mmCIF file of C-alpha atoms in Angstrom:
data_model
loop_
_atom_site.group_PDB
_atom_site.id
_atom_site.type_symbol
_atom_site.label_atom_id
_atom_site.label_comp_id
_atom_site.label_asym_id
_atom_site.label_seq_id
_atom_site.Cartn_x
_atom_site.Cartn_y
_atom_site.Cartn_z
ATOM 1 C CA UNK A 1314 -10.931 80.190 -44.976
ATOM 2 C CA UNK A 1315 -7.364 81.052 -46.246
ATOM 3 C CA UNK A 1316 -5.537 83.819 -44.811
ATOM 4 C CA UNK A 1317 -2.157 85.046 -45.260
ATOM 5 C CA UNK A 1318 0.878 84.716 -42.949
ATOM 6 C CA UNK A 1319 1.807 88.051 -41.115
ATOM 7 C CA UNK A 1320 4.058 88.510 -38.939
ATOM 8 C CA UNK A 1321 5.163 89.457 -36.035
ATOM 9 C CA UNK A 1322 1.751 88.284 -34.111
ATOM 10 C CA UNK A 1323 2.174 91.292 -31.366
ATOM 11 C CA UNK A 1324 4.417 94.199 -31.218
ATOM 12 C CA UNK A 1325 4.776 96.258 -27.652
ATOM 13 C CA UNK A 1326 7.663 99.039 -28.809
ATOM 14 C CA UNK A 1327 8.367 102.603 -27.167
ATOM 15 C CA UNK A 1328 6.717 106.035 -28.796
ATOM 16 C CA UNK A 1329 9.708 106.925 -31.572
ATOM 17 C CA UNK A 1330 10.932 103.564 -32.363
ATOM 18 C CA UNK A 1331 10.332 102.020 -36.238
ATOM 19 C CA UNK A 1332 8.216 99.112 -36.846
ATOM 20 C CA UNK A 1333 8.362 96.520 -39.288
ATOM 21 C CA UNK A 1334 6.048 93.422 -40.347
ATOM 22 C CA UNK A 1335 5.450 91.358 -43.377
ATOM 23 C CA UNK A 1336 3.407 89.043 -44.887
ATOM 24 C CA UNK A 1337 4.033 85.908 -46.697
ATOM 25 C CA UNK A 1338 2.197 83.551 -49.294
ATOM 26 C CA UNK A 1339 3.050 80.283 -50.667
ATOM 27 C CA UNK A 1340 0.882 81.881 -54.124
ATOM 28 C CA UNK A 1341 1.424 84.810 -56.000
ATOM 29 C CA UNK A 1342 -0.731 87.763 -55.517
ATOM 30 C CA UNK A 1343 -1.271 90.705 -57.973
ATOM 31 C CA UNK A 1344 -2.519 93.439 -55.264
ATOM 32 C CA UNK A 1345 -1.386 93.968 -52.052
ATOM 33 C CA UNK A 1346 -3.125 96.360 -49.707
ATOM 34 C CA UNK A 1347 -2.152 97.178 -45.862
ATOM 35 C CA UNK A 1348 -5.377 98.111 -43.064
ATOM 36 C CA UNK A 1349 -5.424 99.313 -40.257
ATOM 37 C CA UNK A 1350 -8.291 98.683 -37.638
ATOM 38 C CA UNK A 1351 -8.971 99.975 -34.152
ATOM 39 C CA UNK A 1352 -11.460 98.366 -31.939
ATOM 40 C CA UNK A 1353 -15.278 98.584 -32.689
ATOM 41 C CA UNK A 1354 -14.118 99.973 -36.373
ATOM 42 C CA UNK A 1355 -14.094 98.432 -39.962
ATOM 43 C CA UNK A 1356 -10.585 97.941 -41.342
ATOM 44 C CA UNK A 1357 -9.241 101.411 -42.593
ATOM 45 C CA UNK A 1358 -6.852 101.347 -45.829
ATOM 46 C CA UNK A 1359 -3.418 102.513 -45.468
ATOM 47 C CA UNK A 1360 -1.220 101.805 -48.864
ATOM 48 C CA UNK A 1361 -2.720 99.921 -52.106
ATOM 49 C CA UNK A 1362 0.447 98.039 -53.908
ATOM 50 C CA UNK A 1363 0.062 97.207 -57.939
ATOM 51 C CA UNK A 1364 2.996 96.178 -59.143
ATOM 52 C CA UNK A 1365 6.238 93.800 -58.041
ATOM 53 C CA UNK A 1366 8.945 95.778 -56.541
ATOM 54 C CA UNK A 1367 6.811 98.962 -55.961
ATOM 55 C CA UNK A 1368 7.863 100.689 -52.732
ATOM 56 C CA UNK A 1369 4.755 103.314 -51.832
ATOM 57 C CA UNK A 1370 4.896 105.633 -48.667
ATOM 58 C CA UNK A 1371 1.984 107.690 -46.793
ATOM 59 C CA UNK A 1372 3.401 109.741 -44.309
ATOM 60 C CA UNK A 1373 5.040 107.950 -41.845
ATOM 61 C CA UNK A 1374 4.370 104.469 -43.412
ATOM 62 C CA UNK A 1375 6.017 102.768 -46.070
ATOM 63 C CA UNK A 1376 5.109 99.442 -47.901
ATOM 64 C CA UNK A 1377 6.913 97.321 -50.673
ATOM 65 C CA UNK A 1378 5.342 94.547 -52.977
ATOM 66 C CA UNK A 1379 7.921 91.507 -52.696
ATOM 67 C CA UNK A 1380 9.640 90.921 -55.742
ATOM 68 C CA UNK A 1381 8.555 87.487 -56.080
ATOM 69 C CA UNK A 1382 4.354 88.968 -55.739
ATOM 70 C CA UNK A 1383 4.430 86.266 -52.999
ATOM 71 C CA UNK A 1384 5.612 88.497 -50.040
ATOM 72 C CA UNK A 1385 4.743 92.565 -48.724
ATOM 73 C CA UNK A 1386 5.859 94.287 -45.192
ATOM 74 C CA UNK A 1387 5.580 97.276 -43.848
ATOM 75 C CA UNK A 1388 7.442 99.716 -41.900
ATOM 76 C CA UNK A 1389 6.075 102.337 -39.138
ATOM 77 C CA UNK A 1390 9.005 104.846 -38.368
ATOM 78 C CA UNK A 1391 8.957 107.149 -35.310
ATOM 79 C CA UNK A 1392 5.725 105.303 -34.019
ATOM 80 C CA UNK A 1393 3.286 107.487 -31.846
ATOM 81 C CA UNK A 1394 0.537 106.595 -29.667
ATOM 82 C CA UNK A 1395 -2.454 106.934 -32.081
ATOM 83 C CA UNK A 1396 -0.244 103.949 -34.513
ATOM 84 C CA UNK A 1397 -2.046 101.795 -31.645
ATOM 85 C CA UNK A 1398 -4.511 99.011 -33.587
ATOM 86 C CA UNK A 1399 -3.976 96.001 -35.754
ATOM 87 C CA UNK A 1400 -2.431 96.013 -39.097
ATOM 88 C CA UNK A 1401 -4.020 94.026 -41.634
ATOM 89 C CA UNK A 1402 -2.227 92.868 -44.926
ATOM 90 C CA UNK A 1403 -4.536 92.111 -47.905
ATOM 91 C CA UNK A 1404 -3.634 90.543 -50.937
ATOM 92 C CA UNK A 1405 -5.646 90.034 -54.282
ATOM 93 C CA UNK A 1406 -4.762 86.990 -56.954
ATOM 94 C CA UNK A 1407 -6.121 86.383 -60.467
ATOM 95 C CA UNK A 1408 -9.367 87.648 -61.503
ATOM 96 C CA UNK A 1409 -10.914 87.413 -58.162
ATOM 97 C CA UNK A 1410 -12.365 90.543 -56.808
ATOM 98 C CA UNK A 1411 -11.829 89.045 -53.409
ATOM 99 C CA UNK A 1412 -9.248 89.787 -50.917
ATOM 100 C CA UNK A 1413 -7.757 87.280 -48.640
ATOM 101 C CA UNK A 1414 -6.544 88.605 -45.443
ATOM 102 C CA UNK A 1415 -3.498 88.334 -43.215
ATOM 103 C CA UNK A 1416 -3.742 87.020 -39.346
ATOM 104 C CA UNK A 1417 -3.271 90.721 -38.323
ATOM 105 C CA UNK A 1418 -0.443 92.445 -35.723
ATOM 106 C CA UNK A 1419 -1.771 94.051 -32.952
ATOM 107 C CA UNK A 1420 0.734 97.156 -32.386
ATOM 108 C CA UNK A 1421 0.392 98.647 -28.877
ATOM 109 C CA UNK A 1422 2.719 101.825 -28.273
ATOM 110 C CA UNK A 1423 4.183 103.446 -24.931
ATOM 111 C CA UNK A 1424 4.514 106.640 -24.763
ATOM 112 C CA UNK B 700 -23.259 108.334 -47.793
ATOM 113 C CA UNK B 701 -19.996 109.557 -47.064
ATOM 114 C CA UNK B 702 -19.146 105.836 -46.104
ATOM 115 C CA UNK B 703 -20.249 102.317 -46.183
ATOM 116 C CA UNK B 704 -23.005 102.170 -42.978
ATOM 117 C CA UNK B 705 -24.100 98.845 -41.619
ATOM 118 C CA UNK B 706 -26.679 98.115 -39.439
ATOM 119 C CA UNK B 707 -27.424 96.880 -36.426
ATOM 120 C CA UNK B 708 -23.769 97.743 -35.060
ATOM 121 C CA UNK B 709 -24.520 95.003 -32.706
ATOM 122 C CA UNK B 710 -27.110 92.210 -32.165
ATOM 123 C CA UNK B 711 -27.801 89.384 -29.504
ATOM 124 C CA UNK B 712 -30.008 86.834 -30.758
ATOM 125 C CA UNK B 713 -30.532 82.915 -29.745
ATOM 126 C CA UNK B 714 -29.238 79.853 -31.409
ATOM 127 C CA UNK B 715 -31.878 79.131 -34.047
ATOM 128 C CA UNK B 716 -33.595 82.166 -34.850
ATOM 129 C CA UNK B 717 -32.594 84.045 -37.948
ATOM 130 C CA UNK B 718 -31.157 87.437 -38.465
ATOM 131 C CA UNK B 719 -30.911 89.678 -41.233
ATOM 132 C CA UNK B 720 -27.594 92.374 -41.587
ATOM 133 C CA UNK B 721 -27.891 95.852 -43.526
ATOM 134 C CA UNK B 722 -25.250 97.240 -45.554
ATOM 135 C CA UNK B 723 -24.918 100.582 -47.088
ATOM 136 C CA UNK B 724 -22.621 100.535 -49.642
ATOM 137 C CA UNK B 725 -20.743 103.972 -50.531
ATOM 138 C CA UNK B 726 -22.664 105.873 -53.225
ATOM 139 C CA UNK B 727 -21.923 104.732 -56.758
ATOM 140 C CA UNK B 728 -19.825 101.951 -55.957
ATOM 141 C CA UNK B 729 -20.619 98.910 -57.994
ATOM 142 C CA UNK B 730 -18.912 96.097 -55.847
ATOM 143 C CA UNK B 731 -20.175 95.194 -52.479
ATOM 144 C CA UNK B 732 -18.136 92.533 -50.356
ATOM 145 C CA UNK B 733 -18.992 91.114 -46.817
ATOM 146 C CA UNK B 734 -16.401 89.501 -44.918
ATOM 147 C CA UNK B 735 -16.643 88.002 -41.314
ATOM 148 C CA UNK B 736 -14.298 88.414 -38.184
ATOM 149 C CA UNK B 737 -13.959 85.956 -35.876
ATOM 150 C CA UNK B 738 -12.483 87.180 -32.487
ATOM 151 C CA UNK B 739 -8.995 88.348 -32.806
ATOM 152 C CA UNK B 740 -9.194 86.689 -36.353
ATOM 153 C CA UNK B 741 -8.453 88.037 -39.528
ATOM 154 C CA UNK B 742 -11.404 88.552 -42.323
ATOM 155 C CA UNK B 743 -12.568 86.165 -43.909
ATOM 156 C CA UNK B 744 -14.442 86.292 -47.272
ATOM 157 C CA UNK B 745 -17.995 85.325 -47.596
ATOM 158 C CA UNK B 746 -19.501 86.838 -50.823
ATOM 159 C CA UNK B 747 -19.006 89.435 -53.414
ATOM 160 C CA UNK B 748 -21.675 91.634 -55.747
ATOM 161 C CA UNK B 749 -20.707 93.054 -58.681
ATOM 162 C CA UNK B 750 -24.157 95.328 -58.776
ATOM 163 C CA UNK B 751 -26.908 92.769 -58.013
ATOM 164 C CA UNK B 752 -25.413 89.832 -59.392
ATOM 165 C CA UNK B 753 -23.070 87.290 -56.970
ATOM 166 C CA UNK B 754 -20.248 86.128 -58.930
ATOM 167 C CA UNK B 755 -18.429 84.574 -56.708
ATOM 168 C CA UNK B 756 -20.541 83.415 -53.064
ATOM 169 C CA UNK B 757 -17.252 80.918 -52.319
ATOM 170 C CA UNK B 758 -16.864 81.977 -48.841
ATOM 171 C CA UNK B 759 -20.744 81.452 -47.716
ATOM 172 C CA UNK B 760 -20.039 78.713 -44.371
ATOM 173 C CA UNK B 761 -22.736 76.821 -44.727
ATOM 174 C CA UNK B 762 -26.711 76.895 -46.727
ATOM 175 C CA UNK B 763 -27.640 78.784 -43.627
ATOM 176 C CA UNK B 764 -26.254 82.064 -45.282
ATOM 177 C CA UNK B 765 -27.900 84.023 -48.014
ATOM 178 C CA UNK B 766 -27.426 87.723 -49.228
ATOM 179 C CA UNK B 767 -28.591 89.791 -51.861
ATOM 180 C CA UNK B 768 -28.301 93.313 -53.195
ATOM 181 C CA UNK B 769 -31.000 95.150 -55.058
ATOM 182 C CA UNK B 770 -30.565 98.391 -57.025
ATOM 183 C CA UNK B 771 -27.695 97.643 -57.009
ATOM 184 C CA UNK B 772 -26.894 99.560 -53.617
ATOM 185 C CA UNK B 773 -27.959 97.643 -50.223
ATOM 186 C CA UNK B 774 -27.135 94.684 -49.415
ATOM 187 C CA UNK B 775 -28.868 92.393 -47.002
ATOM 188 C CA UNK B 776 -27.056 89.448 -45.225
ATOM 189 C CA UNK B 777 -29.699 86.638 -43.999
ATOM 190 C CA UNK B 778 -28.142 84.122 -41.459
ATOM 191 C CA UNK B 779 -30.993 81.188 -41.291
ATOM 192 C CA UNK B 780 -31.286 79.314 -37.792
ATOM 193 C CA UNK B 781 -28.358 80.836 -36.048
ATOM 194 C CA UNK B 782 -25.380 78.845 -34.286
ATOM 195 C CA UNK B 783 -23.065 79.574 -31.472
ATOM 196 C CA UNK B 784 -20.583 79.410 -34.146
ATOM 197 C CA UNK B 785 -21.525 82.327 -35.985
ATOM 198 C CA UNK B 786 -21.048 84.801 -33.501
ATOM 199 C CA UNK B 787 -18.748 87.512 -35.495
ATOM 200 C CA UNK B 788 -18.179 90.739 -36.736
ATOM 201 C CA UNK B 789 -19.828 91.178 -39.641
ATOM 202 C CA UNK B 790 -18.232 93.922 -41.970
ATOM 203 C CA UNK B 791 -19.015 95.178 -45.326
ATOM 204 C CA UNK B 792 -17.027 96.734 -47.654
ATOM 205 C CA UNK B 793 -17.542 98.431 -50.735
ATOM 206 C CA UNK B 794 -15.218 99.519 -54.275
ATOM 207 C CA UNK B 795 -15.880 101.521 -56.942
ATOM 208 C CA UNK B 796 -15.734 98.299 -59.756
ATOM 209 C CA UNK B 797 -14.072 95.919 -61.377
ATOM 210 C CA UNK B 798 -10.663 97.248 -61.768
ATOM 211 C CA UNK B 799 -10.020 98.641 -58.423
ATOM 212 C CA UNK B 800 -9.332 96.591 -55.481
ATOM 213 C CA UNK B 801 -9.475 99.739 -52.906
ATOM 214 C CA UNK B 802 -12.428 98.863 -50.877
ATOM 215 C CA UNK B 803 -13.770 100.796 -48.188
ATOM 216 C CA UNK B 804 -14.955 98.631 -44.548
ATOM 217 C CA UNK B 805 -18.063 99.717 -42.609
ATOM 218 C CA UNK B 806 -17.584 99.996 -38.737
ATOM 219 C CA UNK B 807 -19.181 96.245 -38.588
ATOM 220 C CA UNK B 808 -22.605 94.072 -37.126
ATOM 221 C CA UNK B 809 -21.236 92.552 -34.363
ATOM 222 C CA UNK B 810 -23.858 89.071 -33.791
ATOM 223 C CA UNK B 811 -24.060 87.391 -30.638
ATOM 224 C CA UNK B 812 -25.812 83.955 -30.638
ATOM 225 C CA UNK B 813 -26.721 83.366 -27.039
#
């Protein structure tokens, strides 16, 4: 099936530093939405995006719609151990209910 | 529930038998979604309910896979004469309705075909 392109694949990064990573489509989408999932769970949702050019934070995370609807990243600052998992982008087009996901980036922190 | 439940969290069967997946959707949410994992793979769509009704099944690999939903709350995947190739994570996901895209994942049915 279609996925999106996310990048970076991997990130191995020191407790405290920031973290960024995007996603990229060749289509425009009208949603984005950013997961996280840890091993043996079901994705959890981090930030819902609605609108080109929004810029939403939760806590320590922060995610922007692309201007262009065809692009999202997000940033991690001052990382901590628990950030540990893989980060999912999501992204919703037209009238479809249906999400089509990104590759994922597996995030693995050092304390 | 509090959250979407699926069940079995795991199970092993052998190429050619069939196997049905649980989901328990959260409590009053209209739109049920189940997706499939491969390892260290993204999730990839296989059907959506909007209450017991499948308006869009796209994402369904093959004839082998069914699902339905009644009352509109559970929803039962049915994977007909299992493959190698279907060995996943099975997750399920759930939203409130049509206008919101927030949906919630189970913790997954991960199926082994030996």
């Amino acid at each position: 099936g279609q996925q999106l392109n996310q990048s970076p694949q991997s990130m191995f990064i020191q407790e405290g530093e920031d973290v960024s990573m995007n996603c990229t489509s060749s289509s425009i989408f009208n949603t984005w939405l950013w997961y996280k999932q840890d091993p043996g769970e079901g994705p959890v949702l981090l930030i819902a995006l609605y609108k080109a050019g929004e810029l939403t934070s939760n806590g320590r995370l922060t995610a922007q719609f692309g201007i262009t609807r065809k692009d999202s990243f997000l940033n991690i600052s001052a990382s901590i151990p628990s950030d540990v998992g893989i980060y999912f982008c999501a992204g919703r087009r037209g009238a479809t209910n249906k999400l089509i996901f990104g590759t994922g980036t597996l995030l693995a922190v050092q304390p | 529930g509090a959250g979407v439940s699926q069940s079995p969290s795991n199970k092993v069967t052998e190429k050619g038998k069939d196997v049905e997946l649980r989901c328990d959707p959260i409590s009053g949410h209209t739109a049920l979604y189940w997706y499939r994992q491969s390892l260290g793979q993204g999730l990839e769509f296989l059907i959506y309910f909007q209450g017991n009704s499948a308006p869009d099944k796209s994402g369904l690999p093959s004839d082998r896979f069914s699902a339905e939903r009644t009352g509109g709350s559970v929803s039962t995947l049915t994977i007909q004469r299992t493959q190698q190739e279907d060995s996943a994570v099975y997750l399920c996901a759930s939203s409130s309705g049509r206008g919101s895209n927030e949906q919630f994942f189970g913790p997954g049915t991960r199926l082994t075909v030996l």
